[in-house]
């Protein structure tokens, strides 16, 4: 296992649409080592998730895990999920003005590829996720709230999208100012609860 270097915003690989992993390659030592390295790298920097393009591999793999995370102290725990070729389908409707507040989750997101910044992003609060696990077995589940936000953030990485592209205008701020000025009740708002 090895820590991998994290690509920062501006690296072209973060803007590419990553390619699918052929299922027959999932068991290969290259893909398994990549997954182990992604886990080690994410845990080393207290990430809630990491996607392969963030470690300079343009393939459709992401991992998600939250365990008593100091970067996200208000988060519920998310057990480790390794997701290969994930597909995420929103399970909410939209109103005339887009996503309805009661069907959205609004969170000040951060990203290992955009160090030191936070920005407020509104996303569908309920999604269906289909993927292959690290053994190549199909998995399917429905996630809500924080989990839905985290998996949508990671899926965006596989499509060359960064959260700053989706952040509300004027909401970007540095971590120090976020810690100082954004009250806990505004950091994460689940409109469906
Ligand atoms: Ni990110």
CSV table of N, CA and C in Angstrom, one decimal, residues 60-186:
chain,number,residue,atom,x,y,z
A,60,UNK,N,-13.4,4.8,-13.2
A,60,UNK,CA,-14.6,5.1,-12.5
A,60,UNK,C,-14.7,4.2,-11.2
A,61,UNK,N,-13.9,4.7,-10.2
A,61,UNK,CA,-13.8,4.0,-8.9
A,61,UNK,C,-13.9,5.2,-7.9
A,62,UNK,N,-14.8,5.0,-6.9
A,62,UNK,CA,-14.7,5.9,-5.7
A,62,UNK,C,-14.9,5.1,-4.4
A,63,UNK,N,-14.4,5.7,-3.4
A,63,UNK,CA,-14.6,5.1,-2.0
A,63,UNK,C,-15.2,6.1,-1.1
A,64,UNK,N,-16.0,5.7,-0.2
A,64,UNK,CA,-16.7,6.6,0.7
A,64,UNK,C,-16.6,5.9,2.1
A,65,UNK,N,-16.3,6.7,3.1
A,65,UNK,CA,-16.2,6.2,4.5
A,65,UNK,C,-16.2,7.4,5.4
A,66,UNK,N,-17.0,7.4,6.4
A,66,UNK,CA,-16.9,8.4,7.5
A,66,UNK,C,-16.9,7.7,8.8
A,67,UNK,N,-15.9,8.0,9.6
A,67,UNK,CA,-15.8,7.4,10.9
A,67,UNK,C,-15.2,8.5,11.8
A,68,UNK,N,-16.1,9.1,12.7
A,68,UNK,CA,-15.6,10.1,13.6
A,68,UNK,C,-14.6,11.0,13.0
A,69,UNK,N,-15.0,11.7,11.9
A,69,UNK,CA,-14.1,12.5,11.1
A,69,UNK,C,-13.9,13.9,11.6
A,70,UNK,N,-12.7,14.4,12.0
A,70,UNK,CA,-12.5,15.7,12.5
A,70,UNK,C,-12.8,16.8,11.4
A,71,UNK,N,-12.8,16.5,10.1
A,71,UNK,CA,-13.1,17.5,9.1
A,71,UNK,C,-14.7,17.6,9.0
A,72,UNK,N,-15.4,16.6,9.5
A,72,UNK,CA,-16.8,16.6,9.4
A,72,UNK,C,-17.4,16.1,10.7
A,73,UNK,N,-17.2,16.8,11.8
A,73,UNK,CA,-17.6,16.3,13.1
A,73,UNK,C,-19.1,16.1,13.3
A,74,UNK,N,-19.9,16.7,12.5
A,74,UNK,CA,-21.4,16.6,12.6
A,74,UNK,C,-21.9,15.5,11.8
A,75,UNK,N,-21.1,14.8,11.1
A,75,UNK,CA,-21.5,13.7,10.1
A,75,UNK,C,-21.9,12.5,10.9
A,76,UNK,N,-23.0,11.8,10.4
A,76,UNK,CA,-23.2,10.4,10.9
A,76,UNK,C,-22.2,9.6,10.2
A,77,UNK,N,-21.9,8.4,10.8
A,77,UNK,CA,-20.9,7.5,10.3
A,77,UNK,C,-21.4,6.9,9.0
A,78,UNK,N,-20.5,6.7,8.1
A,78,UNK,CA,-20.8,5.9,6.8
A,78,UNK,C,-19.8,4.8,6.8
A,79,UNK,N,-20.3,3.5,6.7
A,79,UNK,CA,-19.4,2.4,6.6
A,79,UNK,C,-18.6,2.5,5.3
A,80,UNK,N,-17.5,1.8,5.2
A,80,UNK,CA,-16.7,1.8,4.0
A,80,UNK,C,-17.5,1.2,2.8
A,81,UNK,N,-17.5,2.0,1.7
A,81,UNK,CA,-18.1,1.5,0.5
A,81,UNK,C,-17.0,1.7,-0.6
A,82,UNK,N,-16.7,0.7,-1.4
A,82,UNK,CA,-15.9,0.8,-2.6
A,82,UNK,C,-16.8,0.6,-3.7
A,83,UNK,N,-16.9,1.6,-4.6
A,83,UNK,CA,-17.9,1.6,-5.7
A,83,UNK,C,-17.2,1.7,-7.0
A,84,UNK,N,-17.5,0.7,-7.9
A,84,UNK,CA,-16.9,0.7,-9.2
A,84,UNK,C,-18.0,0.9,-10.2
A,85,UNK,N,-17.7,1.8,-11.2
A,85,UNK,CA,-18.7,2.1,-12.2
A,85,UNK,C,-20.0,2.5,-11.6
A,86,UNK,N,-20.0,3.4,-10.6
A,86,UNK,CA,-21.3,3.7,-10.0
A,86,UNK,C,-22.2,4.5,-10.9
A,87,UNK,N,-23.5,4.2,-10.7
A,87,UNK,CA,-24.6,5.0,-11.3
A,87,UNK,C,-25.5,5.6,-10.2
A,88,UNK,N,-25.7,6.8,-10.2
A,88,UNK,CA,-26.5,7.5,-9.2
A,88,UNK,C,-27.7,8.1,-9.8
A,89,UNK,N,-28.9,7.7,-9.3
A,89,UNK,CA,-30.2,8.2,-9.8
A,89,UNK,C,-30.9,8.9,-8.7
A,90,UNK,N,-31.2,10.2,-8.9
A,90,UNK,CA,-31.9,11.0,-7.9
A,90,UNK,C,-33.4,10.4,-7.8
A,91,UNK,N,-33.8,10.3,-6.5
A,91,UNK,CA,-35.2,9.8,-6.3
A,91,UNK,C,-36.1,10.9,-5.7
A,92,UNK,N,-35.9,12.1,-6.3
A,92,UNK,CA,-36.8,13.2,-5.8
A,92,UNK,C,-37.3,13.9,-7.1
A,93,UNK,N,-38.4,14.6,-6.9
A,93,UNK,CA,-39.0,15.4,-8.0
A,93,UNK,C,-38.4,16.8,-7.9
A,94,UNK,N,-38.7,17.6,-9.0
A,94,UNK,CA,-38.3,19.0,-9.0
A,94,UNK,C,-39.5,19.8,-9.1
A,95,UNK,N,-39.5,21.0,-8.6
A,95,UNK,CA,-40.5,22.0,-8.7
A,95,UNK,C,-40.3,23.0,-9.8
A,96,UNK,N,-41.1,24.0,-10.0
A,96,UNK,CA,-41.0,24.9,-11.1
A,96,UNK,C,-39.6,25.7,-11.0
A,97,UNK,N,-39.1,25.8,-9.7
A,97,UNK,CA,-37.8,26.5,-9.6
A,97,UNK,C,-36.7,25.5,-9.3
A,98,UNK,N,-36.8,24.3,-9.8
A,98,UNK,CA,-35.7,23.3,-9.6
A,98,UNK,C,-36.0,22.5,-8.3
A,99,UNK,N,-35.0,22.1,-7.7
A,99,UNK,CA,-35.1,21.2,-6.6
A,99,UNK,C,-35.8,21.8,-5.4
A,100,UNK,N,-36.9,21.1,-4.9
A,100,UNK,CA,-37.6,21.7,-3.8
A,100,UNK,C,-36.8,21.5,-2.5
A,101,UNK,N,-37.0,22.5,-1.6
A,101,UNK,CA,-36.2,22.5,-0.4
A,101,UNK,C,-36.4,21.2,0.4
A,102,UNK,N,-37.6,20.7,0.5
A,102,UNK,CA,-37.9,19.5,1.3
A,102,UNK,C,-37.3,18.2,0.6
A,103,UNK,N,-36.9,18.3,-0.6
A,103,UNK,CA,-36.3,17.2,-1.3
A,103,UNK,C,-34.8,17.4,-1.5
A,104,UNK,N,-34.2,18.3,-0.8
A,104,UNK,CA,-32.8,18.6,-1.0
A,104,UNK,C,-32.0,18.5,0.3
A,105,UNK,N,-30.8,18.3,0.1
A,105,UNK,CA,-29.8,18.4,1.2
A,105,UNK,C,-28.8,19.5,0.8
A,106,UNK,N,-28.6,20.4,1.8
A,106,UNK,CA,-27.7,21.6,1.5
A,106,UNK,C,-26.6,21.6,2.5
A,107,UNK,N,-25.4,21.5,1.9
A,107,UNK,CA,-24.2,21.3,2.8
A,107,UNK,C,-23.0,22.2,2.3
A,108,UNK,N,-22.3,22.6,3.3
A,108,UNK,CA,-21.0,23.3,2.9
A,108,UNK,C,-20.0,22.1,2.6
A,109,UNK,N,-19.8,21.9,1.4
A,109,UNK,CA,-18.9,20.8,1.0
A,109,UNK,C,-17.4,21.3,1.0
A,110,UNK,N,-16.5,20.3,1.1
A,110,UNK,CA,-15.1,20.6,0.9
A,110,UNK,C,-14.6,19.5,0.0
A,111,UNK,N,-13.3,19.6,-0.4
A,111,UNK,CA,-12.8,18.6,-1.3
A,111,UNK,C,-11.3,18.5,-1.2
A,112,UNK,N,-10.8,17.3,-1.2
A,112,UNK,CA,-9.3,17.1,-1.0
A,112,UNK,C,-8.6,17.7,-2.2
A,113,UNK,N,-9.3,17.9,-3.3
A,113,UNK,CA,-8.7,18.5,-4.5
A,113,UNK,C,-8.8,20.0,-4.5
A,114,UNK,N,-9.5,20.5,-3.6
A,114,UNK,CA,-9.7,22.0,-3.5
A,114,UNK,C,-9.4,22.4,-2.0
A,115,UNK,N,-8.2,22.2,-1.6
A,115,UNK,CA,-7.8,22.4,-0.2
A,115,UNK,C,-8.1,23.8,0.4
A,116,UNK,N,-8.7,23.8,1.6
A,116,UNK,CA,-8.8,25.0,2.3
A,116,UNK,C,-10.1,25.8,2.0
A,117,UNK,N,-10.9,25.3,1.2
A,117,UNK,CA,-12.2,26.0,0.8
A,117,UNK,C,-13.4,25.2,1.2
A,118,UNK,N,-14.5,25.9,1.4
A,118,UNK,CA,-15.8,25.3,1.6
A,118,UNK,C,-16.8,26.1,0.8
A,119,UNK,N,-17.9,25.4,0.3
A,119,UNK,CA,-18.9,26.1,-0.4
A,119,UNK,C,-20.2,25.4,-0.3
A,120,UNK,N,-21.3,26.2,-0.3
A,120,UNK,CA,-22.6,25.6,-0.1
A,120,UNK,C,-23.2,25.0,-1.4
A,121,UNK,N,-23.6,23.7,-1.3
A,121,UNK,CA,-24.1,23.0,-2.5
A,121,UNK,C,-25.4,22.4,-2.1
A,122,UNK,N,-26.4,22.5,-3.0
A,122,UNK,CA,-27.7,21.9,-2.8
A,122,UNK,C,-27.8,20.7,-3.7
A,123,UNK,N,-28.2,19.6,-3.2
A,123,UNK,CA,-28.3,18.4,-4.0
A,123,UNK,C,-29.6,17.6,-3.7
A,124,UNK,N,-30.1,16.7,-4.6
A,124,UNK,CA,-31.2,15.8,-4.2
A,124,UNK,C,-30.8,15.0,-2.9
A,125,UNK,N,-31.8,14.9,-2.0
A,125,UNK,CA,-31.5,14.3,-0.7
A,125,UNK,C,-31.7,12.8,-0.7
A,126,UNK,N,-32.1,12.2,-1.8
A,126,UNK,CA,-32.4,10.8,-1.8
A,126,UNK,C,-32.0,10.3,-3.2
A,127,UNK,N,-31.1,9.3,-3.2
A,127,UNK,CA,-30.6,8.7,-4.5
A,127,UNK,C,-30.5,7.2,-4.4
A,128,UNK,N,-30.7,6.6,-5.6
A,128,UNK,CA,-30.4,5.2,-5.7
A,128,UNK,C,-29.0,5.0,-6.3
A,129,UNK,N,-28.2,4.1,-5.7
A,129,UNK,CA,-26.9,3.9,-6.2
A,129,UNK,C,-26.8,2.5,-6.7
A,130,UNK,N,-26.3,2.3,-7.9
A,130,UNK,CA,-25.9,1.0,-8.4
A,130,UNK,C,-24.5,1.0,-8.8
A,131,UNK,N,-23.8,-0.1,-8.4
A,131,UNK,CA,-22.3,-0.2,-8.7
A,131,UNK,C,-21.9,-1.6,-8.6
A,132,UNK,N,-20.6,-1.8,-8.8
A,132,UNK,CA,-19.9,-3.1,-8.5
A,132,UNK,C,-19.1,-2.9,-7.3
A,133,UNK,N,-19.0,-3.9,-6.4
A,133,UNK,CA,-18.1,-3.7,-5.3
A,133,UNK,C,-16.7,-4.1,-5.7
A,134,UNK,N,-15.8,-4.2,-4.7
A,134,UNK,CA,-14.4,-4.4,-5.0
A,134,UNK,C,-14.2,-5.8,-5.5
A,135,UNK,N,-15.2,-6.7,-5.3
A,135,UNK,CA,-15.0,-8.1,-5.8
A,135,UNK,C,-15.8,-8.2,-7.1
A,136,UNK,N,-16.4,-7.2,-7.6
A,136,UNK,CA,-17.1,-7.2,-8.9
A,136,UNK,C,-18.5,-7.6,-8.8
A,137,UNK,N,-19.0,-7.7,-7.5
A,137,UNK,CA,-20.4,-8.1,-7.3
A,137,UNK,C,-21.3,-6.9,-7.4
A,138,UNK,N,-22.5,-7.0,-8.1
A,138,UNK,CA,-23.3,-5.8,-8.1
A,138,UNK,C,-23.9,-5.5,-6.8
A,139,UNK,N,-24.0,-4.2,-6.5
A,139,UNK,CA,-24.6,-3.7,-5.3
A,139,UNK,C,-25.6,-2.6,-5.6
A,140,UNK,N,-26.7,-2.5,-4.8
A,140,UNK,CA,-27.7,-1.4,-5.1
A,140,UNK,C,-28.2,-1.0,-3.7
A,141,UNK,N,-28.3,0.3,-3.5
A,141,UNK,CA,-28.9,0.8,-2.3
A,141,UNK,C,-29.4,2.2,-2.5
A,142,UNK,N,-30.3,2.6,-1.5
A,142,UNK,CA,-30.8,4.0,-1.5
A,142,UNK,C,-30.2,4.7,-0.4
A,143,UNK,N,-29.6,5.9,-0.7
A,143,UNK,CA,-29.0,6.7,0.4
A,143,UNK,C,-29.7,8.0,0.5
A,144,UNK,N,-29.8,8.5,1.7
A,144,UNK,CA,-30.5,9.8,2.0
A,144,UNK,C,-29.5,10.7,2.7
A,145,UNK,N,-29.8,12.0,2.7
A,145,UNK,CA,-29.1,13.0,3.6
A,145,UNK,C,-27.7,13.1,3.3
A,146,UNK,N,-26.8,13.1,4.3
A,146,UNK,CA,-25.4,13.2,4.2
A,146,UNK,C,-24.8,12.2,3.2
A,147,UNK,N,-25.3,11.0,3.3
A,147,UNK,CA,-24.7,9.9,2.4
A,147,UNK,C,-25.0,10.2,1.0
A,148,UNK,N,-26.3,10.7,0.7
A,148,UNK,CA,-26.6,11.1,-0.7
A,148,UNK,C,-25.7,12.2,-1.2
A,149,UNK,N,-25.5,13.2,-0.3
A,149,UNK,CA,-24.6,14.3,-0.8
A,149,UNK,C,-23.2,13.8,-1.1
A,150,UNK,N,-22.7,13.0,-0.2
A,150,UNK,CA,-21.3,12.5,-0.3
A,150,UNK,C,-21.1,11.7,-1.6
A,151,UNK,N,-22.1,10.8,-1.9
A,151,UNK,CA,-21.9,9.9,-3.1
A,151,UNK,C,-22.1,10.8,-4.3
A,152,UNK,N,-22.9,11.8,-4.3
A,152,UNK,CA,-23.1,12.6,-5.5
A,152,UNK,C,-21.8,13.5,-5.7
A,153,UNK,N,-21.2,13.9,-4.7
A,153,UNK,CA,-19.9,14.6,-4.8
A,153,UNK,C,-18.9,13.7,-5.5
A,154,UNK,N,-18.8,12.5,-5.0
A,154,UNK,CA,-17.8,11.6,-5.5
A,154,UNK,C,-18.1,11.2,-7.0
A,155,UNK,N,-19.4,11.0,-7.3
A,155,UNK,CA,-19.7,10.7,-8.7
A,155,UNK,C,-19.4,11.8,-9.6
A,156,UNK,N,-19.6,13.0,-9.1
A,156,UNK,CA,-19.2,14.2,-10.0
A,156,UNK,C,-17.7,14.1,-10.4
A,157,UNK,N,-16.9,13.7,-9.4
A,157,UNK,CA,-15.4,13.6,-9.8
A,157,UNK,C,-15.2,12.7,-11.0
A,158,UNK,N,-16.0,11.6,-11.1
A,158,UNK,CA,-15.9,10.7,-12.2
A,158,UNK,C,-16.3,11.3,-13.5
A,159,UNK,N,-17.1,12.4,-13.4
A,159,UNK,CA,-17.6,13.1,-14.6
A,159,UNK,C,-16.9,14.4,-14.8
A,160,UNK,N,-15.8,14.6,-14.1
A,160,UNK,CA,-15.0,15.9,-14.4
A,160,UNK,C,-15.6,17.1,-13.8
A,161,UNK,N,-16.5,16.9,-12.8
A,161,UNK,CA,-17.1,18.1,-12.1
A,161,UNK,C,-16.6,18.2,-10.7
A,162,UNK,N,-16.4,19.5,-10.3
A,162,UNK,CA,-15.9,19.8,-8.9
A,162,UNK,C,-17.1,20.5,-8.2
A,163,UNK,N,-17.1,20.3,-6.9
A,163,UNK,CA,-18.3,20.9,-6.1
A,163,UNK,C,-18.3,22.5,-6.3
A,164,UNK,N,-17.2,23.1,-6.6
A,164,UNK,CA,-17.2,24.5,-6.7
A,164,UNK,C,-18.0,24.9,-7.9
A,165,UNK,N,-18.2,24.0,-8.9
A,165,UNK,CA,-19.0,24.3,-10.1
A,165,UNK,C,-20.5,24.4,-9.7
A,166,UNK,N,-20.8,23.7,-8.6
A,166,UNK,CA,-22.2,23.7,-8.2
A,166,UNK,C,-22.5,24.6,-6.9
A,167,UNK,N,-21.5,25.2,-6.4
A,167,UNK,CA,-21.7,25.9,-5.1
A,167,UNK,C,-22.5,27.2,-5.4
A,168,UNK,N,-23.3,27.6,-4.5
A,168,UNK,CA,-24.1,28.8,-4.6
A,168,UNK,C,-23.2,30.0,-4.8
A,169,UNK,N,-23.6,30.9,-5.7
A,169,UNK,CA,-22.7,32.1,-5.9
A,169,UNK,C,-22.6,32.8,-4.6
A,170,UNK,N,-21.3,33.2,-4.3
A,170,UNK,CA,-21.1,33.9,-3.1
A,170,UNK,C,-20.9,33.1,-1.9
A,171,UNK,N,-21.0,31.8,-2.0
A,171,UNK,CA,-20.9,31.0,-0.8
A,171,UNK,C,-19.5,30.4,-0.5
A,172,UNK,N,-18.6,30.5,-1.5
A,172,UNK,CA,-17.3,29.9,-1.2
A,172,UNK,C,-16.5,30.7,-0.2
A,173,UNK,N,-15.8,30.0,0.7
A,173,UNK,CA,-15.1,30.7,1.7
A,173,UNK,C,-13.9,29.8,2.2
A,174,UNK,N,-13.0,30.4,2.9
A,174,UNK,CA,-11.9,29.6,3.4
A,174,UNK,C,-12.3,28.8,4.6
A,175,UNK,N,-11.6,27.8,4.9
A,175,UNK,CA,-11.9,26.9,6.1
A,175,UNK,C,-11.9,27.7,7.4
A,176,UNK,N,-11.0,28.6,7.6
A,176,UNK,CA,-10.9,29.4,8.8
A,176,UNK,C,-12.2,30.2,9.0
A,177,UNK,N,-12.6,30.8,7.9
A,177,UNK,CA,-13.8,31.7,8.0
A,177,UNK,C,-15.1,30.8,8.2
A,178,UNK,N,-15.1,29.7,7.5
A,178,UNK,CA,-16.2,28.7,7.7
A,178,UNK,C,-16.3,28.3,9.2
A,179,UNK,N,-15.2,27.9,9.8
A,179,UNK,CA,-15.2,27.6,11.2
A,179,UNK,C,-15.7,28.7,12.0
A,180,UNK,N,-15.3,29.9,11.6
A,180,UNK,CA,-15.6,31.1,12.5
A,180,UNK,C,-17.1,31.6,12.3
A,181,UNK,N,-17.6,31.6,11.1
A,181,UNK,CA,-18.8,32.3,10.8
A,181,UNK,C,-20.0,31.5,10.4
A,182,UNK,N,-19.8,30.2,10.0
A,182,UNK,CA,-21.0,29.4,9.6
A,182,UNK,C,-21.4,28.6,10.8
A,183,UNK,N,-22.6,28.9,11.4
A,183,UNK,CA,-23.1,28.2,12.6
A,183,UNK,C,-23.4,26.7,12.3
A,184,UNK,N,-23.2,25.9,13.3
A,184,UNK,CA,-23.4,24.5,13.1
A,184,UNK,C,-24.7,24.1,12.4
A,185,UNK,N,-25.8,24.8,12.7
A,185,UNK,CA,-27.1,24.4,12.1
A,185,UNK,C,-27.2,24.8,10.6
A,186,UNK,N,-26.2,25.6,10.1
A,186,UNK,CA,-26.3,25.9,8.7
A,186,UNK,C,-25.3,25.0,7.9
